[in-house]
Coordinates of N, CA and C and ligand atoms in Angstrom, one line a residue:
M598 N -0.9 77.5 -21.9 CA -0.4 78.7 -21.3 C -1.2 79.3 -20.1
K599 N -2.6 79.0 -20.2 CA -3.4 79.6 -19.2 C -3.2 79.1 -17.9
I600 N -2.9 77.8 -17.7 CA -2.7 77.1 -16.4 C -1.3 77.6 -15.8
M601 N -0.3 77.8 -16.6 CA 0.9 78.4 -16.0 C 0.8 79.7 -15.5
Q602 N -0.1 80.5 -16.3 CA -0.3 81.9 -15.9 C -1.0 81.9 -14.5
F603 N -2.0 81.1 -14.3 CA -2.9 81.1 -13.1 C -2.0 80.6 -11.9
L604 N -1.2 79.4 -12.3 CA -0.1 79.0 -11.1 C 0.8 80.0 -10.7
D605 N 1.2 80.9 -11.7 CA 2.2 82.0 -11.4 C 1.4 83.0 -10.5
Q606 N 0.2 83.2 -10.8 CA -0.5 84.3 -10.0 C -0.8 83.7 -8.6
L607 N -1.1 82.5 -8.5 CA -1.4 81.8 -7.2 C 0.0 81.8 -6.4
S608 N 1.1 81.5 -7.1 CA 2.5 81.5 -6.5 C 2.8 82.8 -5.8
K609 N 2.5 83.8 -6.6 CA 2.7 85.2 -6.1 C 2.0 85.5 -4.8
V610 N 0.6 85.1 -4.7 CA -0.2 85.2 -3.5 C 0.6 84.4 -2.3
I611 N 1.0 83.2 -2.6 CA 1.6 82.4 -1.7 C 2.9 83.0 -1.2
E612 N 3.6 83.6 -2.2 CA 5.0 84.3 -1.7 C 4.6 85.5 -0.7
D613 N 3.6 86.2 -1.1 CA 3.2 87.3 -0.2 C 2.8 86.8 1.2
R614 N 2.1 85.7 1.2 CA 1.9 85.0 2.6 C 3.0 84.6 3.3
R615 N 4.0 84.2 2.5 CA 5.3 83.8 3.0 C 6.1 85.0 3.7
D616 N 6.0 86.1 3.1 CA 6.8 87.3 3.5 C 6.0 88.2 4.4
N617 N 4.6 88.0 4.5 CA 3.8 88.9 5.2 C 2.8 88.2 6.1
P618 N 3.2 87.5 7.0 CA 2.3 86.6 7.8 C 1.0 87.4 8.4
R619 N -0.2 86.6 8.2 CA -1.4 87.4 8.7 C -2.3 86.3 9.3
E620 N -3.2 86.8 10.2 CA -4.1 86.0 10.8 C -5.1 85.3 9.9
G621 N -5.4 84.1 10.2 CA -6.5 83.3 9.5 C -6.2 82.9 8.1
S622 N -4.8 83.0 7.8 CA -4.4 82.4 6.5 C -3.9 81.0 6.7
Y623 N -4.4 80.1 6.0 CA -4.0 78.6 6.0 C -2.5 78.6 5.3
T624 N -2.2 79.4 4.4 CA -0.8 79.3 3.8 C 0.1 79.8 4.9
C625 N -0.2 81.0 5.7 CA 0.6 81.5 6.7 C 0.9 80.3 7.8
Y626 N -0.2 79.6 8.0 CA -0.1 78.6 9.2 C 0.9 77.6 8.6
L627 N 0.8 77.2 7.4 CA 1.7 76.2 6.9 C 3.2 76.7 7.0
F628 N 3.5 77.9 6.5 CA 4.8 78.4 6.7 C 5.3 78.6 8.1
A629 N 4.4 78.9 9.0 CA 4.7 78.9 10.5 C 5.1 77.6 10.9
S630 N 4.2 76.6 10.4 CA 4.5 75.2 10.9 C 5.9 74.5 10.5
G631 N 6.3 75.1 9.4 CA 7.6 74.7 8.7 C 7.7 73.5 7.8
E632 N 8.9 73.3 7.4 CA 9.1 72.3 6.3 C 8.4 70.9 6.4
D633 N 8.6 70.4 7.6 CA 8.1 69.0 8.0 C 6.6 68.9 7.8
E634 N 5.8 70.0 8.2 CA 4.5 70.0 8.1 C 4.0 70.2 6.6
I635 N 4.7 71.0 5.9 CA 4.4 71.2 4.4 C 4.7 69.8 3.7
L636 N 5.7 69.1 4.0 CA 6.1 67.9 3.5 C 5.0 66.8 3.7
K637 N 4.5 66.8 5.0 CA 3.5 65.9 5.4 C 2.3 66.2 4.7
K638 N 1.9 67.3 4.5 CA 0.7 67.7 3.8 C 0.8 67.2 2.3
I639 N 1.9 67.3 1.7 CA 2.2 66.9 0.3 C 2.0 65.3 0.3
G640 N 2.5 64.6 1.2 CA 2.3 63.2 1.3 C 0.9 62.8 1.5
E641 N 0.2 63.5 2.4 CA -1.3 63.2 2.5 C -2.0 63.6 1.3
E642 N -1.8 64.6 0.7 CA -2.5 65.0 -0.6 C -2.3 64.0 -1.7
A643 N -1.0 63.5 -1.8 CA -0.7 62.4 -2.9 C -1.5 61.3 -2.6
V644 N -1.5 60.9 -1.4 CA -2.3 59.6 -1.1 C -3.7 59.9 -1.4
E645 N -4.4 61.0 -1.1 CA -5.7 61.4 -1.5 C -6.0 61.4 -3.0
V646 N -5.0 61.8 -3.7 CA -5.0 61.7 -5.2 C -5.1 60.3 -5.6
I647 N -4.3 59.3 -5.0 CA -4.3 57.9 -5.3 C -5.8 57.4 -5.1
L648 N -6.3 57.6 -3.8 CA -7.6 57.2 -3.4 C -8.7 57.7 -4.4
A649 N -8.6 58.9 -4.8 CA -9.6 59.6 -5.6 C -9.6 58.8 -7.0
A650 N -8.4 58.6 -7.4 CA -8.3 57.9 -8.8 C -8.8 56.4 -8.6
K651 N -8.7 55.8 -7.4 CA -9.2 54.4 -7.4 C -10.6 54.3 -7.1
G652 N -11.4 55.2 -7.7 CA -12.9 55.0 -7.7 C -13.7 56.0 -6.9
Q653 N -13.1 57.2 -6.6 CA -13.9 58.3 -6.0 C -14.6 59.3 -6.9
G654 N -14.3 59.0 -8.2 CA -14.9 59.7 -9.2 C -14.2 61.0 -9.8
H655 N -14.7 61.5 -10.9 CA -13.9 62.6 -11.6 C -13.6 63.8 -10.7
Q656 N -14.8 64.3 -10.2 CA -14.7 65.6 -9.4 C -13.8 65.5 -8.2
R657 N -13.8 64.4 -7.6 CA -12.8 64.1 -6.4 C -11.3 64.2 -6.9
I658 N -11.1 63.7 -8.1 CA -9.7 63.7 -8.7 C -9.5 65.2 -8.9
V659 N -10.3 66.0 -9.4 CA -10.0 67.4 -9.6 C -9.7 68.1 -8.3
E660 N -10.5 67.7 -7.4 CA -10.3 68.5 -6.1 C -9.0 68.1 -5.3
E661 N -8.7 66.9 -5.4 CA -7.4 66.3 -4.7 C -6.2 66.7 -5.5
V662 N -6.2 66.8 -6.8 CA -5.0 67.1 -7.5 C -4.8 68.8 -7.3
S663 N -6.0 69.4 -7.1 CA -5.9 70.9 -6.9 C -5.2 71.0 -5.5
D664 N -5.7 70.3 -4.5 CA -4.9 70.4 -3.2 C -3.5 70.1 -3.3
L665 N -3.2 69.0 -4.0 CA -1.8 68.6 -4.1 C -0.9 69.8 -4.8
L666 N -1.6 70.3 -5.9 CA -0.7 71.3 -6.6 C -0.5 72.6 -5.7
Y667 N -1.5 72.9 -4.9 CA -1.3 74.1 -4.1 C -0.3 73.8 -3.1
H668 N -0.2 72.6 -2.5 CA 0.7 72.4 -1.5 C 2.1 72.3 -2.0
V669 N 2.2 71.8 -3.3 CA 3.5 71.8 -4.0 C 3.9 73.2 -4.2
L670 N 3.2 74.0 -4.5 CA 3.4 75.5 -4.7 C 4.0 76.1 -3.4
V671 N 3.4 75.7 -2.4 CA 3.8 76.2 -1.0 C 5.2 75.7 -0.8
L672 N 5.5 74.4 -1.1 CA 6.9 73.9 -0.9 C 7.9 74.7 -1.8
L673 N 7.5 74.9 -3.1 CA 8.5 75.5 -4.0 C 8.7 77.0 -3.4
S674 N 7.8 77.7 -2.9 CA 8.0 79.0 -2.3 C 8.8 78.9 -1.2
L675 N 8.6 78.0 -0.3 CA 9.5 77.7 0.9 C 11.0 77.5 0.5
K676 N 11.1 76.9 -0.6 CA 12.6 76.4 -1.2 C 13.1 77.4 -2.1
R677 N 12.3 78.5 -2.3 CA 12.7 79.6 -3.4 C 13.0 79.0 -4.7
V678 N 12.2 77.9 -5.1 CA 12.3 77.5 -6.4 C 11.2 78.2 -7.2
N679 N 11.7 78.7 -8.4 CA 10.7 79.6 -9.2 C 10.0 78.6 -10.2
L680 N 8.7 79.0 -10.4 CA 7.9 78.2 -11.4 C 8.5 78.2 -12.7
D681 N 9.3 79.2 -13.0 CA 10.0 79.3 -14.4 C 10.9 78.2 -14.6
E682 N 11.6 77.8 -13.4 CA 12.5 76.8 -13.4 C 11.8 75.4 -13.8
I683 N 10.7 75.2 -13.3 CA 9.8 73.9 -13.5 C 9.5 74.0 -15.0
E684 N 9.0 75.1 -15.4 CA 8.6 75.2 -16.9 C 9.8 74.9 -17.7
E685 N 10.9 75.5 -17.5 CA 12.1 75.3 -18.2 C 12.6 73.8 -18.4
E686 N 12.5 73.1 -17.2 CA 12.7 71.8 -17.1 C 11.9 70.8 -17.9
L687 N 10.6 71.1 -17.7 CA 9.6 70.3 -18.5 C 9.7 70.6 -20.0
R688 N 9.9 71.9 -20.3 CA 10.2 72.2 -21.7 C 11.4 71.4 -22.3
R689 N 12.5 71.4 -21.6 CA 13.7 70.8 -22.0 C 13.5 69.3 -22.2
R690 N 12.7 68.7 -21.4 CA 12.4 67.3 -21.6 C 11.5 67.2 -22.8
H691 N 10.5 68.0 -23.0 CA 9.6 67.9 -24.1 C 10.3 68.1 -25.4
G692 N 11.4 68.7 -25.4 CA 12.1 69.1 -26.7 C 13.0 68.0 -27.0
K693 N 13.3 67.0 -26.2 CA 14.2 65.9 -26.3 C 13.8 65.0 -27.6
Ligands
LIG947 N1 -5.5 77.1 -3.3 C1 -5.5 77.1 -2.0 C2 -5.8 75.9 -1.3 N2 -6.0 74.7 -1.6 C3 -6.2 73.9 -0.6 N3 -6.1 74.7 0.5 C4 -6.3 74.2 1.8 O1 -5.6 73.2 2.1 C5 -6.2 72.4 3.1 C6 -6.3 71.0 2.8 O2 -6.2 70.3 3.8 P1 -6.9 68.9 4.0 O3 -7.2 68.2 2.6 O4 -6.2 68.1 5.0 O5 -8.5 69.3 4.2 P2 -8.9 69.8 5.8 O6 -10.5 69.7 5.5 O7 -8.4 71.2 6.0 O8 -8.4 68.7 6.7 P3 -8.9 67.4 7.0 O9 -10.5 67.4 7.0 O10 -8.4 66.4 5.9 O11 -8.4 66.9 8.3 C7 -7.6 73.0 3.4 O12 -7.6 73.7 4.6 C8 -7.7 74.1 2.2 O13 -8.4 75.2 2.6 C9 -5.8 75.9 0.1 N4 -5.6 77.0 0.9 C10 -5.4 78.2 0.2 N5 -5.3 78.2 -1.2 C11 -5.1 79.5 -1.9 O14 -4.1 80.2 -1.2 C12 -4.1 81.5 -1.4 C13 -4.0 82.1 0.0 O15 -5.0 81.7 0.9 P4 -4.8 82.0 2.4 O16 -3.9 81.0 2.9 O17 -6.2 81.7 2.9 O18 -4.4 83.3 2.7 C14 -5.7 81.9 -1.8 O19 -5.5 82.3 -3.2 C15 -6.2 80.5 -1.7 O20 -7.2 80.4 -2.7

């Protein structure tokens, strides 16, 4: 439960950045750059997760998966997909 609560909290900060652009925010930079840039970052971070898993060590996996999760949250916010919908879908599969 703890991780979903934290991701929810982070998502709310990301939504705030989406709706209230401000100087010096990487999240605002991503939203200003648009969908293609966000998708590109997700692709890059996914590759970095793979490389980390292929021998860069435990801590590197933690860092790269964190980067990937953050960028996925930015995409969900852009697309107005709520984290509750993801939880619902995962729970539905889990219950099968
Ligand atoms: N969780 C994150 C988070 N994870 C990763 N990143 C950024 O994602 C980028 C990752 O890019 P790269 O892996 O390409 O690394 P890079 O060093 O920037 O670029 P290269 O060296 O690879 O070229 C970095 O700039 C990180 O700072 C994040 N940026 C912001 N957040 C959170 O988002 C919220 C809003 O933050 P601001 O956007 O700063 O307002 C805050 O709660 C932050 O903690």
